[in-house]
Coordinates of C-alpha atoms and ligand atoms in Angstrom, one line a residue:
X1 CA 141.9 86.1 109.5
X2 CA 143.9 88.2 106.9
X3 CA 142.1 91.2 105.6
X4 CA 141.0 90.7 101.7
X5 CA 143.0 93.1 99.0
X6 CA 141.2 96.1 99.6
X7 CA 138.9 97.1 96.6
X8 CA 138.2 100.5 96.2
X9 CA 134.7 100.9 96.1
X10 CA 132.2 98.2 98.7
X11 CA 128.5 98.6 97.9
X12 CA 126.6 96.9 100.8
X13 CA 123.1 95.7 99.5
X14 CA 121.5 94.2 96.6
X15 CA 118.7 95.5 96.9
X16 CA 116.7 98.7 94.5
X17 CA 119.5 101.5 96.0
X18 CA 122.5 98.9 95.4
X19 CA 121.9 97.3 92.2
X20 CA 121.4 101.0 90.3
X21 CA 124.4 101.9 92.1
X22 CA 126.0 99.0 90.7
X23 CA 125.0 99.7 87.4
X24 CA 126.2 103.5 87.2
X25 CA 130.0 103.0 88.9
X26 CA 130.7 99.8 86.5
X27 CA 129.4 102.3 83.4
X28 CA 132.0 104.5 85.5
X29 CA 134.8 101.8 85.0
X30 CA 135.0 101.8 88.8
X31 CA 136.6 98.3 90.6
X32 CA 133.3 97.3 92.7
X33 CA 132.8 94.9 95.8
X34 CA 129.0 94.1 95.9
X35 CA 128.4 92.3 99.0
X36 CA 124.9 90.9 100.1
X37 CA 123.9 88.4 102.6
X38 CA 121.9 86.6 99.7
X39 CA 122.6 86.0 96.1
X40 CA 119.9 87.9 94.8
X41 CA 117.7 90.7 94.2
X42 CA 114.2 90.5 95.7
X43 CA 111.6 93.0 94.0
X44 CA 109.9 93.3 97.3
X45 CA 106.5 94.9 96.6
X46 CA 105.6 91.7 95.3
X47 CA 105.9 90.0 97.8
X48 CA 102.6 90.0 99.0
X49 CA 101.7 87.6 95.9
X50 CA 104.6 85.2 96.9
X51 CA 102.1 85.1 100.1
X52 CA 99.0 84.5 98.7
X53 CA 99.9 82.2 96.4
X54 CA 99.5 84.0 93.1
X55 CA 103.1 83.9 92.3
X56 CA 106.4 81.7 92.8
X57 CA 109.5 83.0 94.6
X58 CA 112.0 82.8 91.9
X59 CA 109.6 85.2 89.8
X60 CA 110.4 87.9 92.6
X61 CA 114.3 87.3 93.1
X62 CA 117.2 88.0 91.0
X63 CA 120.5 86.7 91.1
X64 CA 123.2 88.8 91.3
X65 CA 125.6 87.3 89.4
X66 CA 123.4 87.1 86.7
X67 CA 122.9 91.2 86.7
X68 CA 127.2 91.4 86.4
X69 CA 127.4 89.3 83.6
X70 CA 128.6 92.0 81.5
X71 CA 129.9 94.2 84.2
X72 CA 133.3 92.9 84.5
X73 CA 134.6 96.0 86.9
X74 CA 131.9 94.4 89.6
X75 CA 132.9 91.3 91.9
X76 CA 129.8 89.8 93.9
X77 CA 130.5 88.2 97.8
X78 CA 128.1 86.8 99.7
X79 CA 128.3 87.6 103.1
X80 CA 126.1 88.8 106.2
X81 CA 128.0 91.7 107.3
X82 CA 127.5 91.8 110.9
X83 CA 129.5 95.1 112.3
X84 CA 132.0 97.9 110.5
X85 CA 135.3 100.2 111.7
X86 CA 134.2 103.3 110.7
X87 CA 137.6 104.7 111.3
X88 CA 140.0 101.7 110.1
X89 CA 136.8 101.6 107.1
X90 CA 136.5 97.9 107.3
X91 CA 133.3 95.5 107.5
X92 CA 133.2 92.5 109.0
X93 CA 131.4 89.5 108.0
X94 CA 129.5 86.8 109.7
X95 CA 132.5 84.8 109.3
X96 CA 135.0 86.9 111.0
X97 CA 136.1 88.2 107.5
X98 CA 137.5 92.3 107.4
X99 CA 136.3 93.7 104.2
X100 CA 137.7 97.2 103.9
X101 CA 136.6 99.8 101.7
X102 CA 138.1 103.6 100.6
X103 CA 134.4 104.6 99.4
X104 CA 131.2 102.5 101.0
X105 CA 127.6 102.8 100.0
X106 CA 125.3 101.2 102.5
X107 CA 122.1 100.2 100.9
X108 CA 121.2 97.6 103.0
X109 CA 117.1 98.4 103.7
X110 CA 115.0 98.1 105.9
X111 CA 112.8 96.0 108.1
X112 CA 109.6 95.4 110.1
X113 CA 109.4 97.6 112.9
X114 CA 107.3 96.1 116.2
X115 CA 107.7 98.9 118.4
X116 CA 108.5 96.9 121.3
X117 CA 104.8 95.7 121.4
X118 CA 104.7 92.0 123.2
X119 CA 104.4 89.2 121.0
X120 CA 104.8 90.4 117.6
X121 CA 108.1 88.9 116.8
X122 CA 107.3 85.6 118.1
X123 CA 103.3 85.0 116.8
X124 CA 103.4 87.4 114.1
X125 CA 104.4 86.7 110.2
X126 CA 106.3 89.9 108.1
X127 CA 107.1 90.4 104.7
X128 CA 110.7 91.5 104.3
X129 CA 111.8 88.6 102.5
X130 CA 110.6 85.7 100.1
X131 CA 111.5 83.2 103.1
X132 CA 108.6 85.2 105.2
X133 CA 106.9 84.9 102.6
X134 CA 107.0 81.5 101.7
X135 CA 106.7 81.0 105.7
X136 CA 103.0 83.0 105.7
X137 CA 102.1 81.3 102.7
X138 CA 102.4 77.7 103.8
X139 CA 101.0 78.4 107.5
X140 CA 97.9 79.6 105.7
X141 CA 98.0 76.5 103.5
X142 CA 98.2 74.4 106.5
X143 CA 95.7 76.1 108.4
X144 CA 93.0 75.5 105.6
X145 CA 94.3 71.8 105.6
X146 CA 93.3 72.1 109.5
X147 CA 90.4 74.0 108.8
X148 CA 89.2 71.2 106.5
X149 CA 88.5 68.5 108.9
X150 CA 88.0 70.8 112.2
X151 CA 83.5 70.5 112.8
X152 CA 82.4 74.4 113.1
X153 CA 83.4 75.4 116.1
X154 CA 85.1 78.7 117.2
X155 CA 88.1 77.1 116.9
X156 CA 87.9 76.3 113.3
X157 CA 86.7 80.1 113.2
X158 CA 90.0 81.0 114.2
X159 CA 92.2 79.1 112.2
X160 CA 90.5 80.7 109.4
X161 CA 90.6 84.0 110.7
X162 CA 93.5 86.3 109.2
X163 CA 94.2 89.6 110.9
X164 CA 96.4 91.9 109.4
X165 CA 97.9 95.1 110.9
X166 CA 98.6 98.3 109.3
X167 CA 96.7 99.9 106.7
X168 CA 99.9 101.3 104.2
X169 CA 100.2 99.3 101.2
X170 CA 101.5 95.9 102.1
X171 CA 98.6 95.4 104.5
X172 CA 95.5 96.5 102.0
X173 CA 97.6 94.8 99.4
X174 CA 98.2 91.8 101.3
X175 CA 94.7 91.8 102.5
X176 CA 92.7 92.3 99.2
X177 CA 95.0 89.2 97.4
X178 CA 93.6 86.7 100.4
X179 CA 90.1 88.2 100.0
X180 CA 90.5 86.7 96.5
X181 CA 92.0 83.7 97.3
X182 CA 88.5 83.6 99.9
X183 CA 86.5 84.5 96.4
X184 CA 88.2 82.1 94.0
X185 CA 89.9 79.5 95.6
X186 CA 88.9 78.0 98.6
X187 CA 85.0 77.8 97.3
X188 CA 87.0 74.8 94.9
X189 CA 90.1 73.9 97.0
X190 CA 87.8 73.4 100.2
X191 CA 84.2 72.7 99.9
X192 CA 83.9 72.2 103.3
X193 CA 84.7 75.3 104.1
X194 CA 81.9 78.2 103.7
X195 CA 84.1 80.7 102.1
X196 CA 82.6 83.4 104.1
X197 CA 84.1 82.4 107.2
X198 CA 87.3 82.8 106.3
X199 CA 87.2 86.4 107.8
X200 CA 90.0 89.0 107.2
X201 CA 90.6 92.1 109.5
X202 CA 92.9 95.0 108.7
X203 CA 93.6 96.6 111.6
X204 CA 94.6 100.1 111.6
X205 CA 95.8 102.7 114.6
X206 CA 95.3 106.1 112.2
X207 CA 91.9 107.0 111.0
X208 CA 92.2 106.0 107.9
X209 CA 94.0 103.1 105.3
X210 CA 96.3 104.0 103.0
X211 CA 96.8 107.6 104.5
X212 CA 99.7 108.8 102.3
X213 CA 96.9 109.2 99.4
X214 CA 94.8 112.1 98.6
X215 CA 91.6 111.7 101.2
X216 CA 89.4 110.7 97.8
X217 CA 91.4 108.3 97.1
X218 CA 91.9 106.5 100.3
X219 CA 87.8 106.7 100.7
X220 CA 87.7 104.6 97.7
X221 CA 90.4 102.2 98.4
X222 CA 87.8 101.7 101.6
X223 CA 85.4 101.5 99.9
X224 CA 86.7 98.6 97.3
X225 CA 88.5 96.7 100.6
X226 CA 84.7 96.6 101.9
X227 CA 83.2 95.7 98.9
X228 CA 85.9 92.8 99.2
X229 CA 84.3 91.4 102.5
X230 CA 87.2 93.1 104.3
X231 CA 86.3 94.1 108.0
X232 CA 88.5 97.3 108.5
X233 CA 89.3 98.2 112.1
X234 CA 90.3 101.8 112.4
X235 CA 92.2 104.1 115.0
X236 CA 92.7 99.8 116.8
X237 CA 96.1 99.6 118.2
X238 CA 97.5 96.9 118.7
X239 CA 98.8 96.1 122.6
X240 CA 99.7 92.3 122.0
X241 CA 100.2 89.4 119.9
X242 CA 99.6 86.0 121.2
X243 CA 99.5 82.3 119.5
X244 CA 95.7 82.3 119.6
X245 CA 95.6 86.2 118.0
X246 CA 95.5 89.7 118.9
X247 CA 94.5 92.1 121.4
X248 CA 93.7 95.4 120.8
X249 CA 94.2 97.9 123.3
X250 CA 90.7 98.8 124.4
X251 CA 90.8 94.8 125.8
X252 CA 89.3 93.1 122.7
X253 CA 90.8 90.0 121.5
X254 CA 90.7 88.5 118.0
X255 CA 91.1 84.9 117.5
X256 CA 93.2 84.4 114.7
X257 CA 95.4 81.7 113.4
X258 CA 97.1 84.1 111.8
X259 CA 98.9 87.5 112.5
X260 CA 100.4 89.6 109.5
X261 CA 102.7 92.4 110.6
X262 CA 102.7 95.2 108.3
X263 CA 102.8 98.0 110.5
X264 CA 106.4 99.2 110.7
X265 CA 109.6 100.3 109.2
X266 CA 112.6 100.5 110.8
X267 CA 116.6 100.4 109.5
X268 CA 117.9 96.5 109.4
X269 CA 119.8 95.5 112.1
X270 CA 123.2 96.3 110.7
X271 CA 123.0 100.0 110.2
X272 CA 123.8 100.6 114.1
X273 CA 127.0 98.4 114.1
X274 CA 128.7 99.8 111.3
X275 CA 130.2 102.9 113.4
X276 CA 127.8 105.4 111.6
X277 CA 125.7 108.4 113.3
X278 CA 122.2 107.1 113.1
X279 CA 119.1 108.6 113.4
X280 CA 115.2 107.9 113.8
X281 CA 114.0 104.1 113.1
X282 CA 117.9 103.1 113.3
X283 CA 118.6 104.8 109.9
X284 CA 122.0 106.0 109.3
X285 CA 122.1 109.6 108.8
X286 CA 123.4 111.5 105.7
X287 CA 124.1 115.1 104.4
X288 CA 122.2 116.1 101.3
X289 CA 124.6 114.8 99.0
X290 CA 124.0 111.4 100.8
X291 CA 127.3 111.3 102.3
X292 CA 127.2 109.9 105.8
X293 CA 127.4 113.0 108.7
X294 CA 131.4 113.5 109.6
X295 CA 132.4 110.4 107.4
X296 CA 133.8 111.3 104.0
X297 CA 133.8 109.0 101.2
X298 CA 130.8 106.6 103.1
X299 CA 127.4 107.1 101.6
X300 CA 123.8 105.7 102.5
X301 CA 120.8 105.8 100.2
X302 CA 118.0 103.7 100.4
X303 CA 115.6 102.8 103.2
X304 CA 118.3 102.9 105.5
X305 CA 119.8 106.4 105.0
X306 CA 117.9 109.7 106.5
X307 CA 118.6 112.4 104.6
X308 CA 118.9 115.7 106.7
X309 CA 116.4 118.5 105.8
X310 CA 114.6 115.8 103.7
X311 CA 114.0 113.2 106.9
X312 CA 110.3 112.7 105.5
X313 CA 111.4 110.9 102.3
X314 CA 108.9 108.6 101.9
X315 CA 110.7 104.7 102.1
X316 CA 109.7 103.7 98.7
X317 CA 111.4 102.0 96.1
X318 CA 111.5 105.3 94.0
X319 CA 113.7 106.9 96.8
X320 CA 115.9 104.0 96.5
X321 CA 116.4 104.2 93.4
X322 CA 116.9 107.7 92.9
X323 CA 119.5 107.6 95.8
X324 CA 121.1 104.6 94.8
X325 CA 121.8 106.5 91.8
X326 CA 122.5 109.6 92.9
X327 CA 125.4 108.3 96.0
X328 CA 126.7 106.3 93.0
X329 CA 127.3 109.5 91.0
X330 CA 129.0 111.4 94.0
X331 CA 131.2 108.2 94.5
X332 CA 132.5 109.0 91.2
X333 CA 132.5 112.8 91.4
X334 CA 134.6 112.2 94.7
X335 CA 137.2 110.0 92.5
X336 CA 137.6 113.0 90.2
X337 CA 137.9 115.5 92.7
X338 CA 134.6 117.5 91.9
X339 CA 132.1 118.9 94.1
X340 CA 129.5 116.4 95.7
X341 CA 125.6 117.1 94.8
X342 CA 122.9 117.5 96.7
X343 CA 120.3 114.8 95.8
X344 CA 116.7 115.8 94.6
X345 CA 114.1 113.4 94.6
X346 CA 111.9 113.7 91.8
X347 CA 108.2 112.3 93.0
X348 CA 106.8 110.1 90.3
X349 CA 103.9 109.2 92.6
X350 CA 102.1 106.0 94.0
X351 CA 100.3 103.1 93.7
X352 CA 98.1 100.4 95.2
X353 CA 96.0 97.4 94.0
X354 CA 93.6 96.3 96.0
X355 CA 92.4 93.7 94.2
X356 CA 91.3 93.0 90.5
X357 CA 90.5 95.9 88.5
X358 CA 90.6 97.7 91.7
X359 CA 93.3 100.1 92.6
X360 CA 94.5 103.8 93.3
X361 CA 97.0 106.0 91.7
X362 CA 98.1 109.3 92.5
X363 CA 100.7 110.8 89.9
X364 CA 101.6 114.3 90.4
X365 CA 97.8 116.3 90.4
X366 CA 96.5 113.3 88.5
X367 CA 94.4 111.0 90.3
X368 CA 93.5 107.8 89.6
X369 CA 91.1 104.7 90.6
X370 CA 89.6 101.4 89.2
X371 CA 90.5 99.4 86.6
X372 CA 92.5 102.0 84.8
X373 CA 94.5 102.3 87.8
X374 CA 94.7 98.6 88.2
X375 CA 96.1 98.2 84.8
X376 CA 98.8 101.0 85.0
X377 CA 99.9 99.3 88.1
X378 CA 100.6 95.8 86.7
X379 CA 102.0 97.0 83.6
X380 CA 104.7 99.4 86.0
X381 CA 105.4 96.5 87.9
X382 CA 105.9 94.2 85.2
X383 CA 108.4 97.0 83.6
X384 CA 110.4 97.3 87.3
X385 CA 111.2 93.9 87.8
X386 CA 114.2 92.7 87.1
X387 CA 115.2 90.1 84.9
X388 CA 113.4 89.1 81.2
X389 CA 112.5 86.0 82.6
X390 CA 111.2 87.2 86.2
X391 CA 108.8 89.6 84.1
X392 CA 107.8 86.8 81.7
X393 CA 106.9 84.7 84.3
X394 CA 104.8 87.2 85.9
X395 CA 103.1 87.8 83.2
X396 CA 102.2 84.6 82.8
X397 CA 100.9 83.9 86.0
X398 CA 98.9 87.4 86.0
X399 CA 97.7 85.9 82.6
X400 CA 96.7 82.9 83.8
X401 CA 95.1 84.0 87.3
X402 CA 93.4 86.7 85.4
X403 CA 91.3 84.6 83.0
X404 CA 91.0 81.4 85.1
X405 CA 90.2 83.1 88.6
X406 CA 93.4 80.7 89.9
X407 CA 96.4 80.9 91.9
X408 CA 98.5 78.0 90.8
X409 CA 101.3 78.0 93.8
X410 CA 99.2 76.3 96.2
X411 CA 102.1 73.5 97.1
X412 CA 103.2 73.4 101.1
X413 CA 107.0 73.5 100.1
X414 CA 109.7 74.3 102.5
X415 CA 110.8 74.0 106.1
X416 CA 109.4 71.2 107.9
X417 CA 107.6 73.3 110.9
X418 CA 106.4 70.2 112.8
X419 CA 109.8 70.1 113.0
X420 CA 110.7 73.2 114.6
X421 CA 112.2 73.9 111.4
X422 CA 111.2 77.8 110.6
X423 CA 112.4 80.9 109.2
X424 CA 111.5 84.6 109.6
X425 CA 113.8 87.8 108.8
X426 CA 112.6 89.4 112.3
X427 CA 115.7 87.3 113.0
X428 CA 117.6 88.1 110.4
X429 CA 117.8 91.8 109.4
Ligands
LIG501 C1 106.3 93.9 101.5 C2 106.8 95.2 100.9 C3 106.1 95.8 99.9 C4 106.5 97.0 99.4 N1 105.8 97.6 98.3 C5 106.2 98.7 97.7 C6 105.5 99.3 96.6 O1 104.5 98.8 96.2 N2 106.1 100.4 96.0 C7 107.2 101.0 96.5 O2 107.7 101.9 95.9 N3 107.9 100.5 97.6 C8 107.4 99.3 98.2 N4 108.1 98.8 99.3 C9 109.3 99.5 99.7 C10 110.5 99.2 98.9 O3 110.5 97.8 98.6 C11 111.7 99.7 99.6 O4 111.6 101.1 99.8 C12 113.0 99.4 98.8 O5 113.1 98.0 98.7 C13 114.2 100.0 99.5 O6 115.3 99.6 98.7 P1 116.7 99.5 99.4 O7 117.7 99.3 98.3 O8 117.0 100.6 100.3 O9 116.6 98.2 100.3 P2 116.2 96.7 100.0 O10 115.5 96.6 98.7 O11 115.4 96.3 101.2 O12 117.6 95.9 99.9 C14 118.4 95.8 101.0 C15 119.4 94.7 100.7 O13 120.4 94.7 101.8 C16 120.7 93.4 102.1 N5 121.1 93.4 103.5 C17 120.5 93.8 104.6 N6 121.2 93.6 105.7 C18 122.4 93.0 105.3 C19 123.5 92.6 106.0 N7 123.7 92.6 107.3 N8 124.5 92.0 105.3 C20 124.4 91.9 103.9 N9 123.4 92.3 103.2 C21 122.3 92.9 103.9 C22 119.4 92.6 101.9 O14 119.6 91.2 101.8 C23 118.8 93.3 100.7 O15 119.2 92.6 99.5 C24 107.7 97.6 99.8 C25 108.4 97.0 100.9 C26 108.0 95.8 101.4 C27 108.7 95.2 102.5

C-alpha cells in the first residue's frame, strides 16, 4: 500500500502525555498526525468506578475529535500501530498502512505486567481499559446473579469471594469501592445473600499497602481498608492463577470467582517493535530532554518512556503530563533550531480514596487523611477529567451515590460471554 503524505509531526497516543502534547504543538501552529488505536481519551484512574459500578464508561472516555474541534493544525487517525522503521521513520498500522513521521512522540502507556506468573493472563481481570472494565464489572454482576440461587455451600463462598492483588492504588482503590458495594448494595440487590460473605482479599508481596506513602499514612489507609471488612494479605506472592482462584506461594489456595490483577506495570506491547532502544519493563529509553537514545527528532514521555538519570519516575498521570508537555515543547524548539531542554518533574504529590470520607494525601511535607483528604481527592479528579460533560456526569453520579448510598450502573451490558464472546487489553496492549 502507498505511504500516506507524510505529515511532519505523528504523536502516537491519546492518552494524558499525548493529548497535552497535542494541545501545546497546535498552540505552536505545528501540522499534527494524532494517531490512537481508539477514538478516545480514557481518564484511567477512574476506572476502578467503571468496575464497581459507581460510574458509566462514557463518563471516563473522551473523544478525540471532540478535543480538536478548534485545533484545526491537528488531524486524528485511528489506527493500532503494530511495528515502526526507526531508520526509514515510518509506522505501520494494523492494516498494513506506513505512516511516516520527521518528529514522533510515543505516548502510547502502559499496561498490566504478570511477570510471567501462570495463569494470570488467562483467569485474571486488569484494568487498562474501560472494556476490562466493563468485562470485571459484568462477571461480578453475574456472579452475584449465580450467587443468588447457589444453597450455602463453599461453592457459593467462592463465587462471592473477590481477591485482588497488589496493594498500589488501583488495588486498595479497587478494593475499598466493592467493600461498598458489599455495605450498600447487595444488603438490597440480594437479600439472599449475607453481605458479609462476600469476602474481599487484597493480597500484597511487600510489607505494606500503598508503600509509596509516608509510613503514617499507609498505617492508616490499613487501618481504614480493615475497618472496611477488608482482609489484607501481606508479604503473599502470588505463584498462580487458576479458574477456581489463587495460590499463594507458601501452597495456600483461595477460592475465588474472581481474580483482579493490579500488581504490575510494564510498557504496552508496541514500544519494542518500533525500532527504539528500550529499557526496564519494555519502556523505551530517552535522554533527559526526552529525546529517544541515538534517535533525533523521536521523543517518548509518558508511562512508556524511561528517562535516564531519572529511571524512578514514578508512572503517574502527573509524569505524563508534565512529559507530554515538556517532548512537545522540544518538538518545537527542534523546528526552530534551539537547544533541547532537559525535563524537570515538578512533584505535586499523591492521592488515594479508600472509600467514603476515607482517604490519604501526601502533598509536598503536607500530609493528609480522612474526609478532608477524601474531599480534595474528588474535587482534583473532577477538575482532571476531561470534557464539561464527563465532569458533569461525574458529579452527578458522586452526587447521587453519596446521598443515596447507590451505584446506579448495575446493568449486565456488553459481550455475550456464554458465548465465548470476551474482551481484555492483556490482549491488546
Ligand atoms: C487503573 C489505573 C488507575 C490509575 N490511577 C492513577 C491515579 O489515581 N493517579 C495517577 O496519577 N495515575 C494513575 N494511574 C496511572 C496513569 O493513568 C498513567 O500514568 C497515565 O495514564 C499515563 O499516561 P500516558 O499518556 O503515558 O499513557 P495512557 O494514558 O495509558 O495512554 C496511552 C494511549 O496510547 C494508546 N495506545 C497504546 N498502544 C497503542 C498502539 N499500539 N497503537 C495505537 N495506540 C496505542 C492507548 O489506546 C492510549 O490511548 C492509573 C493507571 C491505571 C491503569
Amino acid at each position: 500500500m502507498a505511504a500516506t503524505a507524510r505529515p511532519r509531526i505523528v504523536v502516537l497516543g491519546a492518552g494524558f502525555a499525548g493529548l497535552r502534547a497535542i494541545r501545546i504543538l497546535s498552540r505552536g501552529g505545528q501540522r499534527v498526525l494524532w494517531v490512537d488505536g481508539r477514538n478516545y481519551h480514557t481518564f484511567l484512574p477512574l476506572l476502578y468506578q467503571v468496575a464497581t459500578a459507581g460510574l458509566e464508561p462514557q463518563a471516563i472516555a473522551y473523544p478525540t475529535r471532540s478535543f480538536l474541534r478548534r485545533r484545526p493544525g491537528v488531524d486524528f487517525r485511528l489506527a493500532r500501530i503494530v511495528g515502526g522503521d526507526a531508520g526509514a521513520r515510518t509506522l505501520l498500522t494494523g492494516d498494513g498502512e506506513q505512516i511516516a513521521y520527521e518528529y514522533l512522540l510515543v505516548a502510547t502507556g502502559g499496561a498490566a505486567a504478570d511477570f510471567g506468573i501462570p495463569g494470570v493472563r488467562a483467569h485474571a481481570f486488569n484494568l487498562y481499559d474501560v472494556e476490562d472494565a466493563r468485562a470485571l464489572r459484568n462477571h461480578a454482576l453475574e456472579l452475584l446473579e449465580r450467587a443468588a440461587v447457589t444453597p450455602d455451600s463453599p461453592a457459593r463462598r467462592a463465587l462471592l469471594t473477590f481477591v485482588i492483588v497488589g496493594g498500589g492504588p488501583t488495588g486498595v482503590e479497587t478494593a475499598g469501592a466493592l467493600a461498598e458495594f458489599r455495605r450498600h448494595v447487595v444488603p438490597s440487590d440480594y437479600p439472599s445473600i449475607p453481605p458479609e460473605q462476600l469476602r474481599i482479599v487484597l493480597v500484597e508481596a511487600r510489607d505494606a499497602v500503598l508503600g509509596t506513602f509516608a509510613s503514617s499514612l499507609q498505617l492508616r489507609a490499613r487501618r481504614d481498608l480493615e475497618h472496611f471488612g477488608i482482609e489484607i494479605r501481606l508479604g503473599a506472592s502470588v505463584a498462580r492463577v487458576g479458574p477456581e482462584g489463587v495460590d499463594l506461594a507458601g501452597g495456600e489456595h483461595l477460592a475465588a470467582g474472581t481474580v483482579v490483577w493490579a500488581a504490575g506495570i510494564r510498557a504496552a506491547d508496541v514500544a519494542g517493535r518500533l525500532g527504539l532502544p528500550t529499557g526496564r519493563s519494555g519502556r523505551i529509553r530517552v535522554a533527559s530532554t526526552l529525546e529517544v537514545v541515538d534517535h533525533p527528532g523521536v521523543f517518548a514521555a509518558g508511562d512508556v518512556a524511561l528517562v535516564e538519570g531519572a529511571e524512578g519516575l514514578p508512572q503517574v498521570a502527573q509524569v505524563a503530563i508534565q512529559g507530554g508537555s515538556h517532548a512537545a515543547e522540544n518538538i518545537l524548539r527542534a523546528i526552530a533550531g534551539r537547544p533541547l531542554e532537559s525535563f524537570r518533574y515538578r512533584d505535586k504529590g499523591a492521592m488515594a480514596t479508600i472509600g467514603r470520607s476515607r482517604a490519604i494525601a501526601e502533598i509536598g511535607r503536607l500530609r493528609l487523611s480522612g474526609p478532608l483528604a477524601w474531599w480534595a481527592w474528588l474535587l482534583l479528579h473532577l477538575v482532571m477529567l476531561i470534557g464539561f460533560r464527563n465532569r458533569l456526569v461525574v458529579l452527578i453520579d458522586w452526587a447521587w451515590n453519596y446521598v443515596t448510598y447507590d451505584r446506579g450502573l448495575r446493568a449486565i451490558i456488553g459481550p455475550d460471554r456464554a458465548a465465548g464472546e470476551n474482551y481484555a487489553s492483556w490482549e491488546t496492549r
